[in-house]
Amino acid sequence: MSRIVGIDLGSTNSVVAVMEGDTPVVIPTKEGSNTVPSIVAFSRRGERLVGALAKRQAATNPEGTFYGIKRLIGRKRDDELVDSVAKHAPYKIVSAPNGDAQVQAGGRVLSPQEISAAILSHLKENAEQYLGEAVKDAVITVPAYFDDPQRQATRDAGRIAGLNVLRVLNEPTAASLAYGQLGQMTVEKVIAVYDLGGGTFDISILRLAQGVFEVLATAGDTFLGGEDFDLRIIQWLAASFKQDTGVDPMADLLALQRLREAAEKAKCELSREKQTEIQLPFLATTPKGPSHLKKTLTRDTFEQLVGDLVERTRTPCEEALEMAGLDPGQIADVLLVGGQTRTPLVQQVVMEIFKRDPNRYVNPDEVVGLGAGIQAGILCGDVKEIVLLDVTPLSLGVETRDGGFIKMIERGATVPCRRSRVFTTTANNQTKVEVHVLQGEREIADANKSLARFELVGIPPSPRGTPQIEVTFDIDSNGIASVSAKDLSSGLQQQVVVTPTSGLSPEEIERGIAEAEMFAEQDRRRVAAARTRSRLEGLLQSNQKTFDEFSQLLSAEQTQEIKQAFASCRSALASEDQETIQQALDRLGEIARMMSEVALYDPNSLGVS
């Protein structure tokens, strides 16, 4: 049986992990990092870059660089939250024919699922190289407060990447698995998992006892995260620069991207330091000439800028405690998850809410990925004696004739679960009924999210109120629902697996799979070229130094030959072609041997007087 990997598909960074014996291990990237930036870029030549390579070129190609895509997945373009992203993103967010939010890169329009699939493909390739075997199956984590369309869209992304997604696992639940497996659970206890990542916030309350991980309650905000903290710094810097120069840097895509990178760096530094210096030379050009930005941002000022964002996490925490029927004093431990929890103000508010210091034992960037790896181990039998009892984050139900919403499965119900209820007809001789499936908490159907509609046709004509129509909801362990309707008198039945009214068609998924395979080979060539280029760059620098030191010992013909070779190498460094770079590297090796022979006959190099 092939190995199953666990993937934390994050807003800012992503992680892939696997079980090694009885220990979850994060799989490092080719660059030696444990995390992959959740960034995908398309160069002006149409080449795709993922992770660190995409992040490095963002300042020069902002409109073709996509980050924060997790906030768009499974959402409509007319969603006001998507609109708020569009106002500040350097890339274009457009509407698909079915109303889904999509992004535009040059002449290409891509779904968030396809962008996410590129990240998953990159992680899959890293895992295959590490394990030395093909990876086909995966567990992928999602925010606990993701609704059904967002979960379905995440599964679509996995399929496009060539992965069979065995389980969609809630991020706080994954974190609790890692917490228990890493030796933090010695006795039965109730813990809180406070997960503030790059794009979303979740809070879950869990009971851990003798290998049973039971989710008691979950709440959150799918549009609150580190990106909002960055934006506050960006707006502060832009306002200050505009006041000093009269130029708004946010109107320039290149300047906006530089502000974004500076804001993220400053935010991270303020987690350790009391203040940080932000310097961006030549940020804009004014009638007086180039203008530079230089500002000092103190931790106090930063906390004033983001104080309301941190406070927004308080209400979901209180809701989760209320749903679990607990008070803060009954929480034995608070686990911090997500890079934004390194912010001192966040830790202070967590302490105020739960009346205790949060746990800092586990790495907040890796703990969800490790938990996903543990769940993968459970599925393939490597991890035993662990039972996971999760809950559904939002209520599921049907629309009534008067436009109301009847909840069939209440928010917080333990999954998997099944609920049934009998309905009847509203008109005489009615031969069909429509079942409109919704998700949400409002009593009015229109105020909730529509998931699916289907009809039960062929009901025997009867007076209204006579037929007995049993509607049954099933939610599987991934939090994905199926709904059936059955006429109890005739036995006639209709069932659907709920697929969101938004999302990719099977044809679009197959097209995405084909493109992912095409890019996989391109990505491998690009990585190979990047490694060879790095070797060429290092060897060129060392040979240039040798040439500068021993050039007086060379003949005019040798000097000319070496200079030409150096020029060819510098030209090759700008190429993306592996063969061109390798040829330059081979030629430089010959030049190195030539200069070594000259250096050996230099009396000074041999210490001869």
mmCIF file of N, CA, C and O in Angstrom, residues 31 44 60 80 121 157 159 213 215 225 237 290 304 363 425 427 436 449 465 552 564 577 585-586:
data_model
loop_
_atom_site.group_PDB
_atom_site.id
_atom_site.type_symbol
_atom_site.label_atom_id
_atom_site.label_comp_id
_atom_site.label_asym_id
_atom_site.label_seq_id
_atom_site.Cartn_x
_atom_site.Cartn_y
_atom_site.Cartn_z
ATOM 1 N N GLU A 31 14.326 23.386 -1.014
ATOM 2 C CA GLU A 31 15.159 24.484 -0.515
ATOM 3 C C GLU A 31 15.546 24.289 0.943
ATOM 4 O O GLU A 31 16.276 25.102 1.511
ATOM 5 N N ARG A 44 5.538 36.269 -17.518
ATOM 6 C CA ARG A 44 5.044 36.866 -18.761
ATOM 7 C C ARG A 44 5.216 35.928 -19.945
ATOM 8 O O ARG A 44 4.614 36.117 -20.998
ATOM 9 N N THR A 60 8.278 42.095 -8.925
ATOM 10 C CA THR A 60 8.425 42.504 -10.324
ATOM 11 C C THR A 60 7.282 41.993 -11.202
ATOM 12 O O THR A 60 7.181 42.373 -12.365
ATOM 13 N N GLU A 80 -19.425 39.938 -0.742
ATOM 14 C CA GLU A 80 -18.800 41.197 -0.318
ATOM 15 C C GLU A 80 -17.412 40.972 0.277
ATOM 16 O O GLU A 80 -16.539 41.851 0.198
ATOM 17 N N SER A 121 0.212 20.154 -5.975
ATOM 18 C CA SER A 121 1.106 19.389 -6.855
ATOM 19 C C SER A 121 2.560 19.548 -6.420
ATOM 20 O O SER A 121 3.343 18.585 -6.443
ATOM 21 N N ALA A 157 -9.619 20.668 -5.814
ATOM 22 C CA ALA A 157 -8.221 21.066 -5.970
ATOM 23 C C ALA A 157 -7.295 19.859 -5.822
ATOM 24 O O ALA A 157 -6.329 19.691 -6.572
ATOM 25 N N ARG A 159 -8.049 16.741 -6.417
ATOM 26 C CA ARG A 159 -8.204 15.854 -7.570
ATOM 27 C C ARG A 159 -7.430 16.397 -8.768
ATOM 28 O O ARG A 159 -6.799 15.626 -9.499
ATOM 29 N N PHE A 213 -10.618 11.685 20.674
ATOM 30 C CA PHE A 213 -10.556 13.135 20.459
ATOM 31 C C PHE A 213 -11.955 13.592 20.055
ATOM 32 O O PHE A 213 -12.378 13.405 18.914
ATOM 33 N N VAL A 215 -14.640 16.576 19.543
ATOM 34 C CA VAL A 215 -14.856 18.014 19.368
ATOM 35 C C VAL A 215 -16.181 18.377 20.021
ATOM 36 O O VAL A 215 -17.237 17.856 19.644
ATOM 37 N N GLY A 225 -7.615 37.027 9.424
ATOM 38 C CA GLY A 225 -6.315 36.378 9.525
ATOM 39 C C GLY A 225 -5.171 37.352 9.351
ATOM 40 O O GLY A 225 -5.356 38.581 9.319
ATOM 41 N N LEU A 237 1.286 52.813 6.225
ATOM 42 C CA LEU A 237 2.454 53.280 5.478
ATOM 43 C C LEU A 237 2.038 54.137 4.285
ATOM 44 O O LEU A 237 2.634 55.184 4.014
ATOM 45 N N PRO A 290 12.625 61.180 -7.320
ATOM 46 C CA PRO A 290 12.317 59.935 -6.599
ATOM 47 C C PRO A 290 12.025 60.207 -5.120
ATOM 48 O O PRO A 290 12.661 61.056 -4.494
ATOM 49 N N GLN A 304 -2.308 49.271 18.139
ATOM 50 C CA GLN A 304 -3.433 50.181 17.932
ATOM 51 C C GLN A 304 -4.077 49.940 16.562
ATOM 52 O O GLN A 304 -5.297 50.005 16.413
ATOM 53 N N ASN A 363 5.078 23.922 17.350
ATOM 54 C CA ASN A 363 5.311 24.952 16.349
ATOM 55 C C ASN A 363 3.977 25.320 15.693
ATOM 56 O O ASN A 363 3.353 24.468 15.046
ATOM 57 N N THR A 425 -47.210 17.078 1.332
ATOM 58 C CA THR A 425 -47.479 17.983 0.217
ATOM 59 C C THR A 425 -48.324 19.159 0.686
ATOM 60 O O THR A 425 -48.989 19.103 1.722
ATOM 61 N N ALA A 427 -50.400 20.814 -1.769
ATOM 62 C CA ALA A 427 -51.491 20.990 -2.736
ATOM 63 C C ALA A 427 -52.111 19.634 -3.057
ATOM 64 O O ALA A 427 -51.449 18.594 -2.962
ATOM 65 N N HIS A 436 -35.040 21.735 -1.345
ATOM 66 C CA HIS A 436 -34.003 22.777 -1.449
ATOM 67 C C HIS A 436 -33.122 22.677 -0.199
ATOM 68 O O HIS A 436 -33.574 22.951 0.913
ATOM 69 N N LYS A 449 -27.011 29.753 2.871
ATOM 70 C CA LYS A 449 -26.339 29.374 1.618
ATOM 71 C C LYS A 449 -27.027 28.189 0.982
ATOM 72 O O LYS A 449 -27.198 27.141 1.596
ATOM 73 N N GLY A 465 -51.427 16.950 2.218
ATOM 74 C CA GLY A 465 -51.225 16.537 3.601
ATOM 75 C C GLY A 465 -51.240 15.046 3.801
ATOM 76 O O GLY A 465 -50.958 14.554 4.899
ATOM 77 N N GLN A 552 47.505 38.430 -14.466
ATOM 78 C CA GLN A 552 48.799 38.900 -14.998
ATOM 79 C C GLN A 552 49.666 37.743 -15.483
ATOM 80 O O GLN A 552 50.633 37.945 -16.231
ATOM 81 N N GLN A 564 35.479 35.880 -22.615
ATOM 82 C CA GLN A 564 34.350 35.459 -23.443
ATOM 83 C C GLN A 564 33.523 34.380 -22.746
ATOM 84 O O GLN A 564 32.286 34.370 -22.813
ATOM 85 N N ASP A 577 16.681 27.558 -19.867
ATOM 86 C CA ASP A 577 16.945 26.284 -20.520
ATOM 87 C C ASP A 577 18.045 25.530 -19.785
ATOM 88 O O ASP A 577 19.175 26.017 -19.654
ATOM 89 N N LEU A 585 28.096 25.741 -17.621
ATOM 90 C CA LEU A 585 28.754 25.195 -16.439
ATOM 91 C C LEU A 585 29.933 24.309 -16.840
ATOM 92 O O LEU A 585 31.019 24.382 -16.236
ATOM 93 N N ASP A 586 29.731 23.489 -17.869
ATOM 94 C CA ASP A 586 30.822 22.627 -18.355
ATOM 95 C C ASP A 586 31.984 23.471 -18.875
ATOM 96 O O ASP A 586 33.161 23.159 -18.620
#
